[in-house]
Tab-separated table of C-alpha atoms in Angstrom:
chain	number	residue	atom	x	y	z
A	1	UNK	CA	0.021	-0.007	0.004
A	2	UNK	CA	0.970	3.656	-0.480
A	3	UNK	CA	2.000	6.243	2.081
A	4	UNK	CA	3.419	9.775	2.065
A	5	UNK	CA	6.296	10.036	4.502
A	6	UNK	CA	7.654	13.255	5.970
A	7	UNK	CA	10.897	12.147	7.582
A	8	UNK	CA	11.440	15.648	8.939
A	9	UNK	CA	14.213	17.299	10.890
A	10	UNK	CA	11.867	18.150	13.758
A	11	UNK	CA	9.027	15.659	13.370
A	12	UNK	CA	8.057	12.586	11.352
A	13	UNK	CA	4.612	11.990	9.937
A	14	UNK	CA	2.875	9.530	7.565
A	15	UNK	CA	-0.287	10.032	5.549
A	16	UNK	CA	-2.628	7.777	3.521
A	17	UNK	CA	-5.532	8.541	1.217
A	18	UNK	CA	-8.920	7.587	2.711
A	19	UNK	CA	-12.204	8.516	1.028
A	20	UNK	CA	-10.420	10.918	-1.356
A	21	UNK	CA	-8.811	12.818	1.535
A	22	UNK	CA	-5.543	12.653	3.413
A	23	UNK	CA	-5.534	10.968	6.780
A	24	UNK	CA	-2.444	11.299	8.987
A	25	UNK	CA	-1.503	8.105	10.837
A	26	UNK	CA	-1.092	8.139	14.605
A	27	UNK	CA	2.558	7.320	15.368
A	28	UNK	CA	2.698	7.649	19.155
A	29	UNK	CA	0.100	8.118	21.929
A	30	UNK	CA	-2.687	9.079	19.512
A	31	UNK	CA	-0.469	11.814	17.996
A	32	UNK	CA	0.238	12.088	14.336
A	33	UNK	CA	3.680	13.750	14.795
A	34	UNK	CA	6.634	11.893	16.213
A	35	UNK	CA	9.740	13.877	17.236
A	36	UNK	CA	12.746	13.079	15.039
A	37	UNK	CA	14.833	11.727	17.854
A	38	UNK	CA	16.549	8.460	18.731
A	39	UNK	CA	18.134	7.292	21.979
A	40	UNK	CA	20.105	4.071	22.402
A	41	UNK	CA	21.709	2.870	25.605
A	42	UNK	CA	24.731	2.113	23.423
A	43	UNK	CA	25.259	3.022	19.801
A	44	UNK	CA	25.924	-0.673	18.890
A	45	UNK	CA	22.313	-1.436	19.851
A	46	UNK	CA	21.091	0.530	16.795
A	47	UNK	CA	22.876	-2.001	14.586
A	48	UNK	CA	21.678	-4.902	16.738
A	49	UNK	CA	18.074	-3.687	16.359
A	50	UNK	CA	18.297	-3.443	12.570
A	51	UNK	CA	19.926	-6.890	12.272
A	52	UNK	CA	17.196	-8.566	14.331
A	53	UNK	CA	14.383	-6.876	12.350
A	54	UNK	CA	15.996	-7.939	9.062
A	55	UNK	CA	16.303	-11.509	10.299
A	56	UNK	CA	12.539	-11.616	10.813
A	57	UNK	CA	11.843	-10.475	7.216
A	58	UNK	CA	14.680	-11.577	4.906
A	59	UNK	CA	17.339	-14.167	5.717
A	60	UNK	CA	19.563	-13.255	2.778
A	61	UNK	CA	19.374	-9.535	3.416
A	62	UNK	CA	20.053	-10.099	7.084
A	63	UNK	CA	23.086	-12.254	6.361
A	64	UNK	CA	24.531	-9.563	4.086
A	65	UNK	CA	23.882	-6.803	6.611
A	66	UNK	CA	25.391	-8.830	9.494
A	67	UNK	CA	28.453	-9.526	7.381
A	68	UNK	CA	28.946	-5.806	6.753
A	69	UNK	CA	28.482	-4.963	10.477
A	70	UNK	CA	30.253	-8.039	11.837
A	71	UNK	CA	32.822	-6.188	13.931
A	72	UNK	CA	30.203	-4.198	15.808
A	73	UNK	CA	27.774	-7.103	16.183
A	74	UNK	CA	30.478	-9.242	17.866
A	75	UNK	CA	30.543	-6.751	20.753
A	76	UNK	CA	26.767	-6.679	21.270
A	77	UNK	CA	26.336	-9.695	23.625
A	78	UNK	CA	28.826	-8.234	26.105
A	79	UNK	CA	27.222	-4.780	25.821
A	80	UNK	CA	23.758	-6.196	26.469
A	81	UNK	CA	25.047	-8.133	29.509
A	82	UNK	CA	26.716	-5.018	30.938
A	83	UNK	CA	23.483	-3.062	30.506
A	84	UNK	CA	21.331	-5.829	31.986
A	85	UNK	CA	19.055	-5.993	28.912
A	86	UNK	CA	16.738	-8.972	28.477
A	87	UNK	CA	16.209	-10.579	25.102
A	88	UNK	CA	12.914	-8.667	24.753
A	89	UNK	CA	14.547	-5.301	25.394
A	90	UNK	CA	16.104	-3.445	22.471
A	91	UNK	CA	17.703	-0.647	24.504
A	92	UNK	CA	16.477	1.742	21.820
A	93	UNK	CA	13.725	4.376	21.764
A	94	UNK	CA	12.478	6.905	19.238
A	95	UNK	CA	10.258	9.986	19.430
A	96	UNK	CA	9.054	11.313	22.777
A	97	UNK	CA	10.368	8.204	24.556
A	98	UNK	CA	13.854	8.999	23.262
A	99	UNK	CA	13.660	12.499	24.664
A	100	UNK	CA	12.512	11.199	28.028
A	101	UNK	CA	15.394	8.677	28.127
A	102	UNK	CA	17.927	11.389	27.238
A	103	UNK	CA	16.678	13.774	29.917
A	104	UNK	CA	16.778	11.000	32.532
A	105	UNK	CA	20.145	9.579	31.435
A	106	UNK	CA	22.066	12.219	29.429
A	107	UNK	CA	25.515	10.794	30.158
A	108	UNK	CA	24.745	7.106	29.741
A	109	UNK	CA	23.546	6.639	26.150
A	110	UNK	CA	23.596	7.799	22.578
A	111	UNK	CA	21.091	10.503	21.655
A	112	UNK	CA	20.515	12.104	18.271
A	113	UNK	CA	18.010	14.816	17.324
A	114	UNK	CA	17.196	15.682	13.698
A	115	UNK	CA	19.403	12.951	12.168
A	116	UNK	CA	18.392	14.084	8.671
A	117	UNK	CA	20.383	17.254	9.271
A	118	UNK	CA	23.621	15.202	9.185
A	119	UNK	CA	22.961	13.054	6.088
A	120	UNK	CA	24.428	15.553	3.611
A	121	UNK	CA	27.408	16.510	5.746
A	122	UNK	CA	30.624	17.054	3.807
A	123	UNK	CA	33.569	14.784	4.587
A	124	UNK	CA	31.707	11.842	6.128
A	125	UNK	CA	33.725	8.603	6.131
A	126	UNK	CA	32.195	5.359	4.877
A	127	UNK	CA	31.786	4.151	8.460
A	128	UNK	CA	29.889	7.319	9.414
A	129	UNK	CA	27.609	7.044	6.377
A	130	UNK	CA	26.893	3.430	7.284
A	131	UNK	CA	25.951	4.430	10.823
A	132	UNK	CA	23.628	7.160	9.604
A	133	UNK	CA	21.992	4.539	7.380
A	134	UNK	CA	21.512	2.407	10.536
A	135	UNK	CA	19.980	5.305	12.501
A	136	UNK	CA	17.551	6.109	9.680
A	137	UNK	CA	16.736	2.430	9.165
A	138	UNK	CA	15.980	1.827	12.832
A	139	UNK	CA	13.716	4.903	12.992
A	140	UNK	CA	11.885	4.116	9.743
A	141	UNK	CA	11.442	0.457	10.781
A	142	UNK	CA	9.724	1.523	14.011
A	143	UNK	CA	7.609	4.231	12.371
A	144	UNK	CA	6.531	1.912	9.525
A	145	UNK	CA	5.675	-0.862	12.031
A	146	UNK	CA	3.527	1.488	14.143
A	147	UNK	CA	1.694	2.710	11.048
A	148	UNK	CA	1.100	-0.862	9.802
A	149	UNK	CA	-0.210	-1.960	13.185
A	150	UNK	CA	-2.751	0.853	13.149
A	151	UNK	CA	-3.771	0.465	9.495
A	152	UNK	CA	-3.857	-3.337	9.362
A	153	UNK	CA	-1.912	-3.702	6.135
A	154	UNK	CA	1.673	-3.606	4.847
A	155	UNK	CA	3.093	-0.390	3.435
A	156	UNK	CA	5.070	-1.018	0.254
A	157	UNK	CA	5.293	2.317	-1.692
A	158	UNK	CA	6.318	5.707	-0.374
A	159	UNK	CA	7.239	9.250	-1.404
A	160	UNK	CA	9.613	10.832	1.099
A	161	UNK	CA	10.016	14.578	1.440
A	162	UNK	CA	13.434	16.116	0.930
A	163	UNK	CA	14.820	19.688	1.150
A	164	UNK	CA	16.041	21.459	-1.955
A	165	UNK	CA	19.538	21.315	-0.480
A	166	UNK	CA	20.527	19.178	2.487
A	167	UNK	CA	23.622	21.304	3.170
A	168	UNK	CA	24.711	24.917	2.594
A	169	UNK	CA	27.894	23.516	1.068
A	170	UNK	CA	28.526	20.270	-0.775
A	171	UNK	CA	26.031	20.945	-3.607
A	172	UNK	CA	24.579	18.042	-5.490
A	173	UNK	CA	27.087	15.583	-4.013
A	174	UNK	CA	25.654	16.261	-0.542
A	175	UNK	CA	22.126	15.843	-1.895
A	176	UNK	CA	22.954	12.530	-3.525
A	177	UNK	CA	24.636	11.288	-0.340
A	178	UNK	CA	21.614	12.145	1.753
A	179	UNK	CA	19.009	10.678	-0.608
A	180	UNK	CA	21.115	7.527	-0.918
A	181	UNK	CA	21.131	7.172	2.893
A	182	UNK	CA	17.344	7.582	3.023
A	183	UNK	CA	16.754	5.249	0.082
A	184	UNK	CA	18.904	2.490	1.633
A	185	UNK	CA	17.171	2.964	5.002
A	186	UNK	CA	13.624	2.954	3.545
A	187	UNK	CA	14.272	-0.192	1.511
A	188	UNK	CA	15.870	-1.977	4.452
A	189	UNK	CA	12.804	-1.023	6.472
A	190	UNK	CA	10.657	-2.896	3.911
A	191	UNK	CA	9.521	-0.365	1.304
A	192	UNK	CA	9.630	-1.806	-2.229
A	193	UNK	CA	9.368	1.532	-4.042
A	194	UNK	CA	10.833	4.809	-2.807
A	195	UNK	CA	10.606	8.208	-4.492
A	196	UNK	CA	11.401	11.768	-3.334
A	197	UNK	CA	9.652	15.165	-3.682
A	198	UNK	CA	10.899	18.575	-2.645
A	199	UNK	CA	9.171	19.478	0.625
A	200	UNK	CA	8.065	22.961	-0.517
A	201	UNK	CA	6.530	21.392	-3.631
A	202	UNK	CA	4.687	18.882	-1.445
A	203	UNK	CA	3.286	21.733	0.611
A	204	UNK	CA	2.298	23.534	-2.636
A	205	UNK	CA	0.500	20.457	-3.958
A	206	UNK	CA	-1.563	20.346	-0.804
A	207	UNK	CA	-2.435	24.029	-1.152
A	208	UNK	CA	-3.297	23.583	-4.843
A	209	UNK	CA	-6.212	21.352	-3.924
A	210	UNK	CA	-8.095	24.380	-2.559
A	211	UNK	CA	-7.473	26.695	-5.543
A	212	UNK	CA	-10.373	27.606	-7.864
A	213	UNK	CA	-8.211	29.614	-10.264
A	214	UNK	CA	-4.642	29.353	-11.541
A	215	UNK	CA	-2.009	31.227	-9.499
A	216	UNK	CA	1.744	31.684	-9.390
A	217	UNK	CA	2.649	30.620	-5.852
A	218	UNK	CA	5.884	31.086	-3.921
A	219	UNK	CA	5.986	28.325	-1.309
A	220	UNK	CA	8.225	29.115	1.638
A	221	UNK	CA	8.808	26.077	3.814
A	222	UNK	CA	10.658	26.695	7.095
A	223	UNK	CA	11.480	23.212	8.289
A	224	UNK	CA	13.463	22.128	11.316
A	225	UNK	CA	16.739	21.759	9.449
A	226	UNK	CA	16.296	23.621	6.164
A	227	UNK	CA	14.429	26.532	4.591
A	228	UNK	CA	13.255	25.932	1.035
A	229	UNK	CA	11.395	28.008	-1.538
A	230	UNK	CA	9.602	26.752	-4.594
A	231	UNK	CA	7.946	28.954	-7.195
A	232	UNK	CA	5.104	26.961	-8.736
A	233	UNK	CA	2.354	27.509	-11.248
A	234	UNK	CA	-0.690	25.771	-9.799
A	235	UNK	CA	-4.427	25.581	-9.882
A	236	UNK	CA	-7.209	23.743	-11.796
A	237	UNK	CA	-5.282	23.779	-15.061
A	238	UNK	CA	-2.294	22.004	-13.504
A	239	UNK	CA	-3.872	19.801	-10.845
A	240	UNK	CA	-3.819	16.075	-11.487
A	241	UNK	CA	-0.760	16.061	-13.769
A	242	UNK	CA	1.769	13.384	-12.857
A	243	UNK	CA	4.618	15.269	-14.554
A	244	UNK	CA	4.964	18.821	-13.250
A	245	UNK	CA	8.523	19.747	-14.265
A	246	UNK	CA	7.305	22.604	-16.488
A	247	UNK	CA	5.180	24.026	-13.726
A	248	UNK	CA	8.044	24.414	-11.235
A	249	UNK	CA	9.602	27.732	-12.196
A	250	UNK	CA	12.424	27.872	-9.618
A	251	UNK	CA	13.762	26.428	-6.374
A	252	UNK	CA	16.071	27.697	-3.687
A	253	UNK	CA	17.104	26.211	-0.407
A	254	UNK	CA	19.637	26.270	2.379
A	255	UNK	CA	20.465	24.342	5.499
A	256	UNK	CA	19.000	26.853	7.910
A	257	UNK	CA	15.754	26.196	9.682
A	258	UNK	CA	13.894	26.168	12.936
A	259	UNK	CA	16.670	24.316	14.673
A	260	UNK	CA	19.078	27.154	13.743
A	261	UNK	CA	16.701	29.712	15.280
A	262	UNK	CA	16.656	27.686	18.507
A	263	UNK	CA	20.427	27.457	18.492
A	264	UNK	CA	20.873	31.163	17.858
A	265	UNK	CA	18.498	32.138	20.656
A	266	UNK	CA	20.185	29.694	23.052
A	267	UNK	CA	23.652	30.940	22.175
A	268	UNK	CA	22.906	34.662	22.525
A	269	UNK	CA	20.691	34.562	25.642
A	270	UNK	CA	21.666	31.433	27.601
A	271	UNK	CA	25.350	30.980	26.989
A	272	UNK	CA	26.201	34.269	28.868
A	273	UNK	CA	25.234	32.350	32.045
A	274	UNK	CA	27.991	29.907	31.153
A	275	UNK	CA	30.636	32.588	30.532
A	276	UNK	CA	30.039	33.829	27.034
A	277	UNK	CA	31.065	37.498	26.857
A	278	UNK	CA	33.201	37.357	30.004
A	279	UNK	CA	36.964	37.878	30.142
A	280	UNK	CA	40.125	36.061	31.012
A	281	UNK	CA	42.112	37.345	34.015
A	282	UNK	CA	44.390	39.101	31.546
A	283	UNK	CA	41.429	41.167	30.392
A	284	UNK	CA	41.201	39.522	27.037
A	285	UNK	CA	37.761	38.291	25.972
A	286	UNK	CA	36.797	34.638	26.323
A	287	UNK	CA	36.862	32.740	23.021
A	288	UNK	CA	33.357	32.215	21.595
A	289	UNK	CA	34.018	28.790	20.053
A	290	UNK	CA	33.267	26.488	23.025
A	291	UNK	CA	29.914	28.177	23.625
A	292	UNK	CA	28.947	27.899	19.964
A	293	UNK	CA	30.011	24.256	19.902
A	294	UNK	CA	27.812	23.558	22.921
A	295	UNK	CA	24.730	24.884	21.183
A	296	UNK	CA	25.343	23.733	17.606
A	297	UNK	CA	23.578	20.404	18.015
A	298	UNK	CA	23.011	19.953	14.292
A	299	UNK	CA	26.712	20.000	13.388
A	300	UNK	CA	28.344	16.594	13.835
A	301	UNK	CA	31.943	17.875	13.755
A	302	UNK	CA	31.406	20.705	16.274
A	303	UNK	CA	29.516	18.404	18.651
A	304	UNK	CA	32.326	15.841	18.388
A	305	UNK	CA	34.875	18.504	19.222
A	306	UNK	CA	32.856	19.892	22.134
A	307	UNK	CA	32.357	16.558	23.869
A	308	UNK	CA	35.893	15.331	23.242
A	309	UNK	CA	38.337	14.569	26.032
A	310	UNK	CA	40.696	17.160	24.583
A	311	UNK	CA	38.038	19.865	25.058
A	312	UNK	CA	37.243	18.646	28.537
A	313	UNK	CA	40.853	19.146	29.560
A	314	UNK	CA	40.938	22.534	27.831
A	315	UNK	CA	37.861	23.805	29.682
A	316	UNK	CA	39.218	22.546	33.003
A	317	UNK	CA	42.499	24.368	32.395
A	318	UNK	CA	40.625	27.533	31.337
A	319	UNK	CA	38.807	27.589	34.717
A	320	UNK	CA	42.053	28.831	36.319
A	321	UNK	CA	42.368	31.739	33.877
A	322	UNK	CA	38.880	33.254	33.689
A	323	UNK	CA	37.544	36.232	35.682
A	324	UNK	CA	34.211	34.463	36.406
A	325	UNK	CA	35.035	30.808	37.019
A	326	UNK	CA	31.564	30.062	38.460
A	327	UNK	CA	30.050	30.787	35.061
A	328	UNK	CA	32.510	28.689	33.111
A	329	UNK	CA	31.983	25.867	35.638
A	330	UNK	CA	28.440	25.655	34.234
A	331	UNK	CA	29.847	25.091	30.735
A	332	UNK	CA	32.076	22.374	32.166
A	333	UNK	CA	28.928	20.699	33.554
A	334	UNK	CA	27.225	20.985	30.162
A	335	UNK	CA	30.223	19.326	28.559
A	336	UNK	CA	30.618	16.575	31.140
A	337	UNK	CA	26.881	15.729	31.352
A	338	UNK	CA	26.112	16.208	27.651
A	339	UNK	CA	23.429	18.806	28.251
A	340	UNK	CA	23.614	20.686	24.949
A	341	UNK	CA	20.321	19.308	23.639
A	342	UNK	CA	18.525	20.360	26.810
A	343	UNK	CA	19.836	23.924	26.531
A	344	UNK	CA	18.682	24.200	22.917
A	345	UNK	CA	15.308	22.705	23.903
A	346	UNK	CA	14.862	25.735	26.186
A	347	UNK	CA	15.703	27.949	23.227
A	348	UNK	CA	13.038	26.156	21.193
A	349	UNK	CA	10.427	26.573	23.887
A	350	UNK	CA	11.385	30.254	24.142
A	351	UNK	CA	11.010	30.756	20.372
A	352	UNK	CA	7.553	29.195	20.420
A	353	UNK	CA	6.379	31.122	23.490
A	354	UNK	CA	7.658	34.471	22.290
A	355	UNK	CA	5.477	34.250	19.183
A	356	UNK	CA	2.576	35.047	21.545
A	357	UNK	CA	4.081	36.634	24.702
A	358	UNK	CA	6.591	39.341	25.559
A	359	UNK	CA	8.781	37.233	27.903
A	360	UNK	CA	9.826	33.654	28.505
A	361	UNK	CA	11.533	32.183	31.551
A	362	UNK	CA	14.037	29.545	30.488
A	363	UNK	CA	14.467	26.784	33.080
A	364	UNK	CA	18.146	25.773	33.370
A	365	UNK	CA	17.899	23.861	36.662
A	366	UNK	CA	19.378	20.799	34.909
A	367	UNK	CA	22.682	22.743	34.898
A	368	UNK	CA	22.463	24.311	38.357
A	369	UNK	CA	19.714	24.284	40.880
A	370	UNK	CA	17.228	27.185	40.477
A	371	UNK	CA	19.139	28.596	37.483
A	372	UNK	CA	16.893	30.418	35.011
A	373	UNK	CA	16.976	33.206	32.491
A	374	UNK	CA	14.249	35.623	31.324
A	375	UNK	CA	14.217	36.159	27.540
A	376	UNK	CA	12.295	38.998	25.827
A	377	UNK	CA	10.778	39.107	22.364
A	378	UNK	CA	13.305	41.846	21.488
A	379	UNK	CA	16.181	39.515	22.392
A	380	UNK	CA	14.623	36.836	20.194
A	381	UNK	CA	14.430	39.320	17.304
A	382	UNK	CA	18.061	40.314	17.693
A	383	UNK	CA	19.234	36.688	18.079
A	384	UNK	CA	17.548	35.349	14.938
A	385	UNK	CA	17.766	38.416	12.709
A	386	UNK	CA	20.650	37.079	10.596
A	387	UNK	CA	18.819	33.737	10.074
A	388	UNK	CA	15.631	35.552	8.967
A	389	UNK	CA	17.634	37.669	6.534
A	390	UNK	CA	19.053	34.498	4.986
A	391	UNK	CA	15.518	33.104	4.543
A	392	UNK	CA	14.435	36.337	2.873
A	393	UNK	CA	17.425	36.042	0.513
A	394	UNK	CA	16.274	32.544	-0.497
A	395	UNK	CA	12.751	33.890	-1.255
A	396	UNK	CA	14.156	36.769	-3.336
A	397	UNK	CA	16.421	34.337	-5.213
A	398	UNK	CA	13.469	32.069	-6.111
A	399	UNK	CA	11.517	35.110	-7.431
A	400	UNK	CA	14.520	36.359	-9.371
A	401	UNK	CA	15.160	32.963	-10.939
A	402	UNK	CA	11.486	32.579	-11.906
A	403	UNK	CA	11.656	36.006	-13.575
A	404	UNK	CA	8.096	36.840	-12.486
A	405	UNK	CA	6.225	37.975	-9.421
A	406	UNK	CA	4.112	35.581	-7.327
A	407	UNK	CA	0.384	36.098	-6.844
A	408	UNK	CA	0.631	34.746	-3.308
A	409	UNK	CA	3.243	33.568	-0.749
A	410	UNK	CA	2.281	30.308	0.936
A	411	UNK	CA	4.054	29.767	4.277
A	412	UNK	CA	4.449	26.361	5.888
A	413	UNK	CA	6.707	24.629	8.421
A	414	UNK	CA	7.052	24.838	12.158
A	415	UNK	CA	8.651	28.259	12.276
A	416	UNK	CA	6.487	29.797	9.571
A	417	UNK	CA	3.973	31.083	12.085
A	418	UNK	CA	6.534	33.477	13.594
A	419	UNK	CA	5.355	37.112	13.358
A	420	UNK	CA	9.002	38.120	13.107
A	421	UNK	CA	9.458	36.020	9.938
A	422	UNK	CA	6.288	37.400	8.342
A	423	UNK	CA	7.306	40.964	9.047
A	424	UNK	CA	10.807	40.360	7.661
A	425	UNK	CA	9.428	38.747	4.484
A	426	UNK	CA	6.952	41.591	3.932
A	427	UNK	CA	9.733	44.095	4.384
A	428	UNK	CA	11.910	42.248	1.841
A	429	UNK	CA	9.272	41.316	-0.720
A	430	UNK	CA	6.630	44.024	-0.501
A	431	UNK	CA	2.873	43.648	-0.053
A	432	UNK	CA	2.406	40.310	-1.767
A	433	UNK	CA	-0.552	38.427	-0.203
A	434	UNK	CA	0.742	35.976	2.374
A	435	UNK	CA	-1.062	33.081	4.035
A	436	UNK	CA	-0.233	30.156	6.303
A	437	UNK	CA	-0.958	26.555	5.536
A	438	UNK	CA	-1.050	23.761	8.039
A	439	UNK	CA	2.360	24.504	9.556
A	440	UNK	CA	3.045	20.816	10.282
A	441	UNK	CA	0.696	18.877	8.011
A	442	UNK	CA	0.972	20.507	4.586
A	443	UNK	CA	4.121	18.651	3.528
A	444	UNK	CA	2.797	15.264	4.629
A	445	UNK	CA	-0.508	15.862	2.883
A	446	UNK	CA	1.208	16.879	-0.339
A	447	UNK	CA	3.563	13.852	-0.241
A	448	UNK	CA	0.553	11.608	0.248
A	449	UNK	CA	-1.356	13.087	-2.705
A	450	UNK	CA	1.698	12.885	-4.926
A	451	UNK	CA	2.393	9.262	-3.881
A	452	UNK	CA	-1.197	8.357	-4.751
A	453	UNK	CA	-0.842	10.085	-8.105
A	454	UNK	CA	2.437	8.422	-9.253
A	455	UNK	CA	1.847	4.928	-7.885
A	456	UNK	CA	-1.803	4.381	-8.847
């Protein structure tokens, strides 16, 4: 059977066609959106989980996979004994359960948020690519299984959403690397046919259903990991076509999204509590790099550097040379206890709250008892201004490449509801009519409609 699959940077969702309409499938606790997170008590357990699931479905495929991962799999029995896991326990969780496990045991396991953000990273070694395949496979296996349990039938064909560009650098090579990882993962998870569609185009296809006249539409999709713009001719004259290449006038995209807004807000407003902006005893300013590394949770290389033993020793040595050691001691705790994700989560909650209120109280008691920080909407605006300007540049590029003006701007994605974004776009693009779609469901709905169209 056919499903549209939004394997997003922030959330995952699946949709099916039912009675000529899109129905989103419940993926956890009667919710249709599952956070794009994975937690394993040990990273080898990700590979162990995939191997066991393959063994239940395809002996030959399982044998080939186990041969490729033989070195890691040999260590699994000892790891499981050390962790006290029973045969029925995988030691792996996804979605909200993964977040809960990470908050309860931040130092003891392997946690990844928004894994898709890493798939196009430049300079990945073959071993790293293989592990990202394993992460994606484990997540898609669980999501697919949950959907099939609810629907009562096997899912065989899917269209997966993808950003225009997975990375700001790397170009088409990064895009091919990322789509190859997702294709391998989806097929290992049991899909027979896998296709891809640009996420902003998927959102546009969903919007097109409601149009009664033809329009030139600039779709601006602010996802968790990327921002993408697609300039599309759509409406009754175009609807229902299975080949739409001539209708897509231009695309632009960059690896900057909602996660980057969370990171920017966390860095500028929360890191000063950990020593950002303070001085060394010599009077020289503290280097910014460790604070940026702590917050940059969507950059594999910076996170590796921040949590390395070399950096741990560097921060400990720096404690003796700073004018405010109590503040830097908090950063040491963040490094030792792997608390970066929790800090950025407070930034995310602040970004959401400040769309409707003037102030937000960030709770940082996981670093130090009773530690908190009040953040204002003005501080949010200052923190994310550069990111919003980059999004506006993408929109202007799409319009310039299309060589025509849009009739309407269609906004979608988790951060698209921000009044700051709308104001910045209006300032950059003029008084073009602007409307919001389903900020979380438009992409999934469009993927589902497209899947139905190309596979039927």
